[in-house]
Amino acid sequence: MKQSSSATDPFGQNTIKLISNVCFSVFVFFVLLFTVIAITYQPPDPWESSRALAKAFTAVEKATFKTDTSILKTGEDISLSSPVESPAFSFVPITEDSIDKSEGELRNVTLKSGCVDGDSVNCSDPRVLIAIERFNLKTFKSIAFLDYQSPVSGSKPDECDVAWRFRNKREKSWRKYRDFRRFRVGFGSDCSYKVIHAGRWHSGGNARRPRIVNGTRGSRAGPRARIAPPVRDEDINDTIPVLGSDAAFRNGRYLYYSRGGDYCKEMNHFTWSFLCAVGEAQYLNRTFVMDLSMCLASTYTQSHKDEEEKDFRFYFDFEHLKEAVPIVEEGDFVKDWRRWDKTHKKNKIPVRKVRDYKVTPMQLRKDKSTIIWRQFDAPEPENYWYRVCEGSSAKYIQRPWHALWKSKRLMNIVSAISGDMDWDFDAAHVVRGEKAENKQLWPHLDADTSPDALVAKIQGMIKPGRRLYIATNEPFYNYFDKLRPHYKVHLLDDYKHLWSNVSEWYNETTLLNGGQPVDFDGYMRVEVDTEVLYRSKIRVETFYNLTNDCKDGVNTC
Ligand SMILES: *[C@@H]1O[C@H](CO)[C@@H](O)[C@H](O)[C@H]1NC(C)=O
Ligand SMILES: *[C@@H]1O[C@H](CO)[C@@H](O)[C@H](O)[C@H]1NC(C)=O
Ligand SMILES: *[C@@H]1O[C@H](CO)[C@@H](O)[C@H](O)[C@H]1NC(C)=O
Ligand SMILES: *[C@@H]1O[C@H](CO)[C@@H](O)[C@H](O)[C@H]1NC(C)=O
Ligand SMILES: *[C@@H]1O[C@H](CO)[C@@H](O)[C@H](O)[C@H]1NC(C)=O
Ligand SMILES: *[C@@H]1O[C@H](CO)[C@@H](O)[C@H](O)[C@H]1NC(C)=O
Ligand SMILES: *[C@@H]1O[C@H](CO)[C@@H](O)[C@H](O)[C@H]1NC(C)=O
Ligand SMILES: *[C@@H]1O[C@H](CO)[C@@H](O)[C@H](O)[C@H]1NC(C)=O
């Protein structure tokens, strides 16, 4: 009877029961699988040798190990599985097709007749722009062109200046940069326009947008307003957000880290610690209270002493950070806190003080205090911020690498250098410095990066005559002279004008620094070197390309 019923009715009771059982098992299986994945998932880490790095930072007492201080990777260098969402991401790059389309619309507008190269050119003719767009697309393959402004006349009748915004396809951020170049425009046989010559990076001065001189952008009205620095690169808005009303302050939830032993340490240590702190704030769903005043370790300063009061915004993109994660500035925060406690003597702000990093983020998750204050009073190395993310916490806290980008002001220098080489260059990363001196850990590095060895080895990897950018921590400028007969060698110091006292960078950082000029320090040099290196076509690395020594010292590879 049963059999016949299930035979006649394919969706009989039993079948349904069976199906639902199977579905339930599958469901349970996926829940389990998902849980396992969620627990073991580790976000991508920007260091190739993250294990070595973790080891270095856990074995702090035996400081035999040095991280590579000649390179600094941040969010824009890492491929992230979930790209940062931003309205700015929704641009459409210009393609051959979109150019064809706008050209098609002009098809029945007659071309002028009787033309020779050198004739004056009407730069507002839309077909001039089309010729330039085509030329750029063909010439600068690593660039995504986003939008153009209408060309304007250059200095001669057959010249046009044109500005555009672009992205570098090698950069994983959505940031946009500007270039404006001068083009000499001639004619084809049918009097159509063609580009005869393109000027260099930022050569089209007439197309440069007038700069904003007023210092009122981005500031807030009212008695609590800060004096915001004038925004010079129109795309940069790194003013410090203010909390607003007392009620807003009281209703917030904050994670506040006192300065720890990380202060004045090298930059990999800084990013490792800072991102741990911000990661904990995210995990706790709290606003991170951030000290924008950094201390630069002596290895990066011209004075060879630790230098305090360096603005975070000299080095990193604060605008992006504040968009990516909730942040308040420490000075404002402490002022608001004091004022509240003074005016509400019986109803002070609830604070949970945490003295020991061994109190885990998981233990703090249920805490309802307005402020959780980690104090880091213990002696080194018990007072490093990143220790909060050690052990079992590592499973719960994800360092938000996507939130940390390099300063846009430095990236403008990177664009200027790469643009000056027309985005068409190869690069060598030559690590020397302390590692080359340490024969115990890197026995062959010094010899393998000697001038003669470089000439011999690089010639096997990069075609002679190419532009060669050398990112290096070798301080002696003429060290690479033996490569010059073979390549057009470019070093960071060839671009000193980009941070000299007449540069855009100088003007902008001086404003940011309250009128005091800012040194172009070793930390900035490393950031720029890193990014130019990553824009090269062929890249020769020191370790495993130039030398067989291990990156982290003998027996680590
Ligand atoms: C060009 O062609 C379009 C239709 O394709 C027509 O509407 C327009 O009037 C024409 N313009 C000229 C200047 O001939
Ligand atoms: C240049 O081209 C624009 C657009 O086609 C036109 O409006 C303008 O009159 C032209 N100017 C001259 C001087 O021919
Ligand atoms: C700058 O702003 C002030 C008021 O905020 C205004 O009076 C002045 O005209 C502005 N200057 C320029 C050049 O826009
Ligand atoms: C700059 O950013 C702040 C928020 O951080 C915002 O309030 C302000 O309007 C922005 N200014 C401009 C000009 O976009
Ligand atoms: C995080 O905090 C905000 C307000 O501070 C709240 O609206 C939101 O629900 C919280 N999210 C979680 C997941 O706790
Ligand atoms: C820039 O520095 C040079 C010397 O390094 C000095 O002669 C010049 O006056 C300075 N210019 C400005 C605008 O500060
Ligand atoms: C920097 O500022 C000075 C003085 O305000 C100005 O003369 C110079 O043109 C500016 N340089 C750049 C590149 O903006
Ligand atoms: C450098 O070494 C890596 C790994 O051995 C290799 O994949 C790469 O092609 C080398 N680079 C060059 C420019 O030869």
Short mmCIF file of C-alpha atoms and ligand atoms in Angstrom, two decimals, residues 500-502 506, ligand 6:
data_model
loop_
_atom_site.label_atom_id
_atom_site.label_comp_id
_atom_site.label_asym_id
_atom_site.label_seq_id
_atom_site.Cartn_x
_atom_site.Cartn_y
_atom_site.Cartn_z
CA SER A 500 61.68 71.51 -2.44
CA ASN A 501 60.52 74.79 -0.98
CA VAL A 502 58.78 75.77 -4.22
CA TYR A 506 55.87 71.81 0.47
C1 LIG B 6 64.21 77.97 -0.88
O1 LIG B 6 65.46 77.52 -0.41
C2 LIG B 6 66.57 78.19 -0.98
C3 LIG B 6 67.83 77.55 -0.44
O2 LIG B 6 67.69 76.21 -0.22
C4 LIG B 6 66.53 79.65 -0.65
O3 LIG B 6 67.60 80.32 -1.28
C5 LIG B 6 65.21 80.23 -1.12
O4 LIG B 6 65.09 81.58 -0.70
C6 LIG B 6 64.04 79.45 -0.55
N1 LIG B 6 62.80 79.95 -1.15
C7 LIG B 6 61.69 80.12 -0.44
C8 LIG B 6 60.50 80.62 -1.20
O5 LIG B 6 61.63 79.87 0.75
#
